[in-house]
């Protein structure tokens, strides 16, 4: 009985879930997790071969997955991809905007080309993918949109000015979508990962100065794993979050709350 209740509350059976940036470090973990919870995952990315390889792996586990090419920075490619997904699956129940990019350099060093690329993928692309998918969700008066924010949408780091601005915009856009789309039965929330260990961040966590600096600022004193984002992803994709919208949930090991404390008296 308990298992049946949990499945009805958190299970994703029957839901078609479109994921951008699906084959990246965080995207892969979220895609696998959503599929394991019963969702039919639609894996989208610039390199369709990577998405197809992930889809084959998911299907080998007994999950349901398909792969499509989508470059979120190319707005002309968005509508054809959405149309093809709807044609094949009939609907889109959940959208995960995972695609993102960053280049760490000082604010005074940023060139316009770098600025445009970060903004085009992280904010503009997310906007228009969400718009196109929400138009489909509108027809059914139902849907959940989940955006990937960042620690940098609230706490800033040196060398991340454009990325931080874009991710702050993602959170503001999440709230705007929540306000406008609620009347159509569409919810919108964000997951803001803290310092997650992926292939892209491995160089930081192996750095002799930056790694200790980060550990001192994280209450749990360690990086997160991409798989540790899956619980919140399943929650926001499922009916268990039916009264949750307009929020950004920081999964950060206690980084924003203050990190390791200074010395204090205690019997423990």
Coordinates of C-alpha atoms in Angstrom, one line a residue:
X1 CA 0.0 0.0 0.0
X2 CA 2.8 2.4 0.9
X3 CA 4.7 1.6 -2.3
X4 CA 1.5 2.2 -4.4
X5 CA 0.9 5.6 -2.6
X6 CA 4.5 6.7 -3.2
X7 CA 4.3 5.7 -6.8
X8 CA 1.1 7.6 -7.3
X9 CA 2.7 10.7 -5.6
X10 CA 6.2 10.7 -7.1
X11 CA 6.0 8.3 -10.0
X12 CA 6.4 9.8 -13.5
X13 CA 4.7 7.0 -15.5
X14 CA 2.9 8.4 -18.5
X15 CA 4.8 11.7 -18.4
X16 CA 6.7 12.9 -21.5
X17 CA 9.7 14.9 -20.3
X18 CA 11.8 17.1 -22.7
X19 CA 15.3 17.8 -21.4
X20 CA 17.8 20.3 -23.0
X21 CA 21.5 19.8 -22.5
X22 CA 20.5 16.2 -21.7
X23 CA 23.9 14.6 -22.3
X24 CA 26.0 16.9 -20.1
X25 CA 27.2 16.0 -16.6
X26 CA 24.1 17.3 -14.8
X27 CA 21.8 16.5 -17.7
X28 CA 22.8 12.9 -17.8
X29 CA 22.2 12.3 -14.1
X30 CA 18.8 14.1 -14.3
X31 CA 17.8 12.2 -17.4
X32 CA 18.6 8.8 -15.9
X33 CA 16.9 9.7 -12.7
X34 CA 13.7 10.8 -14.4
X35 CA 13.6 7.7 -16.6
X36 CA 14.2 5.4 -13.6
X37 CA 11.2 7.1 -11.9
X38 CA 9.1 6.0 -14.9
X39 CA 9.2 9.1 -17.1
X40 CA 9.6 8.9 -20.9
X41 CA 12.6 11.2 -21.4
X42 CA 13.2 13.2 -24.6
X43 CA 16.9 13.9 -24.7
X44 CA 17.8 17.0 -26.6
X45 CA 21.2 18.5 -27.3
X46 CA 23.5 20.0 -30.0
X47 CA 25.2 16.7 -30.5
X48 CA 22.5 14.2 -31.2
X49 CA 24.9 11.3 -31.2
X50 CA 25.6 11.8 -27.5
X51 CA 21.9 12.0 -26.7
X52 CA 21.3 8.8 -28.7
X53 CA 24.1 7.0 -26.8
X54 CA 22.5 8.1 -23.5
X55 CA 19.0 7.1 -24.8
X56 CA 20.3 3.6 -25.7
X57 CA 21.8 3.2 -22.2
X58 CA 18.5 4.2 -20.6
X59 CA 16.6 1.8 -22.8
X60 CA 19.0 -1.0 -21.9
X61 CA 18.0 -0.4 -18.3
X62 CA 14.3 -0.8 -19.2
X63 CA 13.6 2.9 -19.5
X64 CA 11.9 4.9 -22.2
X65 CA 14.1 7.5 -24.1
X66 CA 14.4 9.2 -27.4
X67 CA 17.0 11.6 -28.8
X68 CA 16.6 14.8 -30.8
X69 CA 19.0 17.5 -32.0
X70 CA 18.4 21.0 -30.4
X71 CA 20.7 23.9 -30.3
X72 CA 19.0 26.3 -27.8
X73 CA 21.2 29.2 -29.1
X74 CA 19.7 28.7 -32.5
X75 CA 16.2 29.9 -32.1
X76 CA 15.2 28.7 -35.6
X77 CA 15.9 25.1 -34.4
X78 CA 13.5 25.3 -31.4
X79 CA 10.1 25.1 -33.0
X80 CA 10.9 22.3 -35.4
X81 CA 12.2 20.2 -32.5
X82 CA 9.2 20.9 -30.3
X83 CA 6.9 20.1 -33.3
X84 CA 8.6 16.8 -33.9
X85 CA 8.5 15.8 -30.2
X86 CA 4.8 16.6 -30.1
X87 CA 4.2 14.7 -33.3
X88 CA 6.0 11.6 -32.0
X89 CA 4.8 11.6 -28.4
X90 CA 1.5 13.6 -28.6
X91 CA 2.4 15.9 -25.7
X92 CA 5.1 17.4 -23.4
X93 CA 4.3 17.2 -19.7
X94 CA 7.5 18.4 -18.3
X95 CA 10.4 20.6 -19.6
X96 CA 13.8 20.6 -18.0
X97 CA 16.0 23.5 -19.2
X98 CA 19.4 22.1 -18.4
X99 CA 21.6 23.4 -21.3
X100 CA 24.2 25.9 -20.1
X101 CA 27.6 27.2 -20.7
X102 CA 30.2 29.3 -18.9
X103 CA 33.6 30.8 -19.4
X104 CA 35.5 32.0 -16.3
X105 CA 37.3 35.3 -16.9
X106 CA 37.4 38.7 -15.3
X107 CA 34.7 41.2 -15.9
X108 CA 37.2 43.6 -17.5
X109 CA 38.4 40.8 -19.9
X110 CA 35.0 39.8 -21.3
X111 CA 34.6 40.3 -25.0
X112 CA 31.2 40.8 -26.7
X113 CA 31.4 37.4 -28.4
X114 CA 31.7 35.6 -25.0
X115 CA 29.0 37.7 -23.5
X116 CA 26.6 36.9 -26.3
X117 CA 27.3 33.2 -26.2
X118 CA 26.7 32.8 -22.5
X119 CA 23.5 34.9 -22.6
X120 CA 22.2 33.2 -25.8
X121 CA 22.4 29.7 -24.3
X122 CA 21.8 30.3 -20.6
X123 CA 19.0 32.9 -20.8
X124 CA 17.7 33.7 -24.3
X125 CA 17.7 30.1 -25.4
X126 CA 15.9 29.0 -22.2
X127 CA 13.3 31.8 -22.7
X128 CA 12.4 30.7 -26.2
X129 CA 12.4 26.9 -25.5
X130 CA 10.1 27.6 -22.6
X131 CA 7.9 29.8 -24.6
X132 CA 7.5 27.2 -27.4
X133 CA 6.9 24.3 -25.0
X134 CA 4.5 26.3 -22.8
X135 CA 2.4 27.0 -25.9
X136 CA 1.9 23.2 -26.2
X137 CA 1.3 22.8 -22.5
X138 CA -1.3 25.6 -22.7
X139 CA -3.4 23.4 -25.0
X140 CA -3.7 20.8 -22.3
X141 CA -3.8 23.3 -19.4
X142 CA -1.1 21.3 -17.6
X143 CA 2.6 21.2 -17.3
X144 CA 5.8 21.7 -15.2
X145 CA 8.8 23.7 -16.3
X146 CA 12.0 23.3 -14.4
X147 CA 15.0 25.6 -15.0
X148 CA 18.5 25.0 -13.9
X149 CA 19.8 28.0 -12.0
X150 CA 23.1 28.1 -10.1
X151 CA 24.8 29.0 -6.9
X152 CA 25.7 32.1 -8.9
X153 CA 22.1 33.2 -9.2
X154 CA 22.5 34.4 -5.6
X155 CA 26.1 34.0 -4.4
X156 CA 28.7 35.4 -6.7
X157 CA 32.2 34.2 -7.5
X158 CA 35.1 36.1 -9.2
X159 CA 35.3 35.5 -12.9
X160 CA 31.6 34.6 -13.3
X161 CA 30.0 38.0 -14.0
X162 CA 28.2 37.2 -17.2
X163 CA 27.2 33.7 -16.0
X164 CA 25.9 35.1 -12.7
X165 CA 23.9 37.7 -14.5
X166 CA 22.4 35.1 -16.8
X167 CA 21.5 32.7 -14.0
X168 CA 20.1 35.5 -11.9
X169 CA 17.9 36.3 -15.0
X170 CA 16.9 32.6 -15.1
X171 CA 15.5 32.9 -11.6
X172 CA 13.7 36.1 -12.4
X173 CA 12.3 34.5 -15.5
X174 CA 11.2 31.5 -13.5
X175 CA 9.1 33.8 -11.3
X176 CA 7.6 35.6 -14.3
X177 CA 6.6 32.3 -15.9
X178 CA 5.1 31.1 -12.6
X179 CA 3.0 34.2 -12.4
X180 CA 1.8 34.2 -16.0
X181 CA 1.4 30.5 -16.5
X182 CA -0.4 29.6 -13.3
X183 CA -3.8 30.4 -15.0
X184 CA -3.0 27.8 -17.6
X185 CA -2.2 25.0 -15.1
X186 CA 1.6 25.3 -15.8
X187 CA 4.0 25.4 -12.9
X188 CA 7.6 26.8 -13.1
X189 CA 10.4 26.3 -10.7
X190 CA 14.2 26.3 -10.7
X191 CA 16.9 24.0 -9.3
X192 CA 20.0 25.9 -8.3
X193 CA 22.9 23.5 -7.9
X194 CA 25.8 24.5 -5.7
X195 CA 29.3 23.3 -6.4
X196 CA 28.8 20.1 -8.2
X197 CA 31.7 17.8 -9.2
X198 CA 31.6 17.2 -13.0
X199 CA 34.2 16.8 -15.7
X200 CA 34.0 20.5 -16.3
X201 CA 34.5 21.4 -12.6
X202 CA 37.1 18.7 -11.9
X203 CA 39.9 21.2 -12.5
X204 CA 38.6 23.5 -9.8
X205 CA 38.2 20.7 -7.3
X206 CA 41.8 19.6 -7.9
X207 CA 43.2 23.1 -7.7
X208 CA 45.5 23.6 -4.6
X209 CA 44.0 26.9 -3.6
X210 CA 40.4 26.9 -4.9
X211 CA 39.4 23.5 -3.6
X212 CA 40.2 24.3 0.1
X213 CA 38.6 27.7 -0.3
X214 CA 35.4 26.1 -1.5
X215 CA 35.3 23.4 1.2
X216 CA 35.6 26.1 3.9
X217 CA 32.4 27.7 2.5
X218 CA 30.3 24.6 2.2
X219 CA 28.7 23.4 5.5
X220 CA 29.1 19.7 4.3
X221 CA 32.7 20.5 3.2
X222 CA 32.5 18.6 0.0
X223 CA 31.3 19.0 -3.6
X224 CA 27.9 17.6 -4.6
X225 CA 27.4 14.8 -7.1
X226 CA 25.1 15.3 -10.1
X227 CA 22.9 12.4 -8.8
X228 CA 22.2 14.5 -5.7
X229 CA 20.0 16.8 -7.8
X230 CA 17.7 13.9 -8.9
X231 CA 15.5 13.9 -5.9
X232 CA 14.4 17.5 -6.4
X233 CA 14.1 16.9 -10.1
X234 CA 11.7 14.0 -9.6
X235 CA 9.7 16.0 -7.0
X236 CA 9.3 19.0 -9.4
X237 CA 8.4 16.8 -12.3
X238 CA 5.8 14.8 -10.3
X239 CA 2.4 15.5 -9.0
X240 CA 3.8 15.7 -5.5
X241 CA 4.8 19.3 -6.2
X242 CA 1.3 20.4 -7.5
X243 CA 1.3 23.5 -5.2
X244 CA 4.9 24.5 -5.8
X245 CA 5.7 27.2 -8.3
X246 CA 7.9 30.3 -8.7
X247 CA 10.7 29.1 -6.4
X248 CA 14.4 28.4 -6.8
X249 CA 15.6 25.5 -4.7
X250 CA 19.3 25.6 -3.9
X251 CA 20.9 22.1 -3.6
X252 CA 24.3 23.2 -2.3
X253 CA 25.4 21.3 0.7
X254 CA 24.8 24.3 2.9
X255 CA 27.0 26.8 1.0
X256 CA 24.6 29.7 1.1
X257 CA 23.8 29.2 4.7
X258 CA 27.4 29.9 5.8
X259 CA 29.9 27.1 5.4
X260 CA 32.1 25.8 8.2
X261 CA 31.7 27.6 11.5
X262 CA 34.4 29.3 13.5
X263 CA 35.7 27.7 16.7
X264 CA 33.2 27.6 19.5
X265 CA 32.7 25.9 22.9
X266 CA 30.8 22.6 22.7
X267 CA 30.8 19.3 24.5
X268 CA 30.6 17.5 21.2

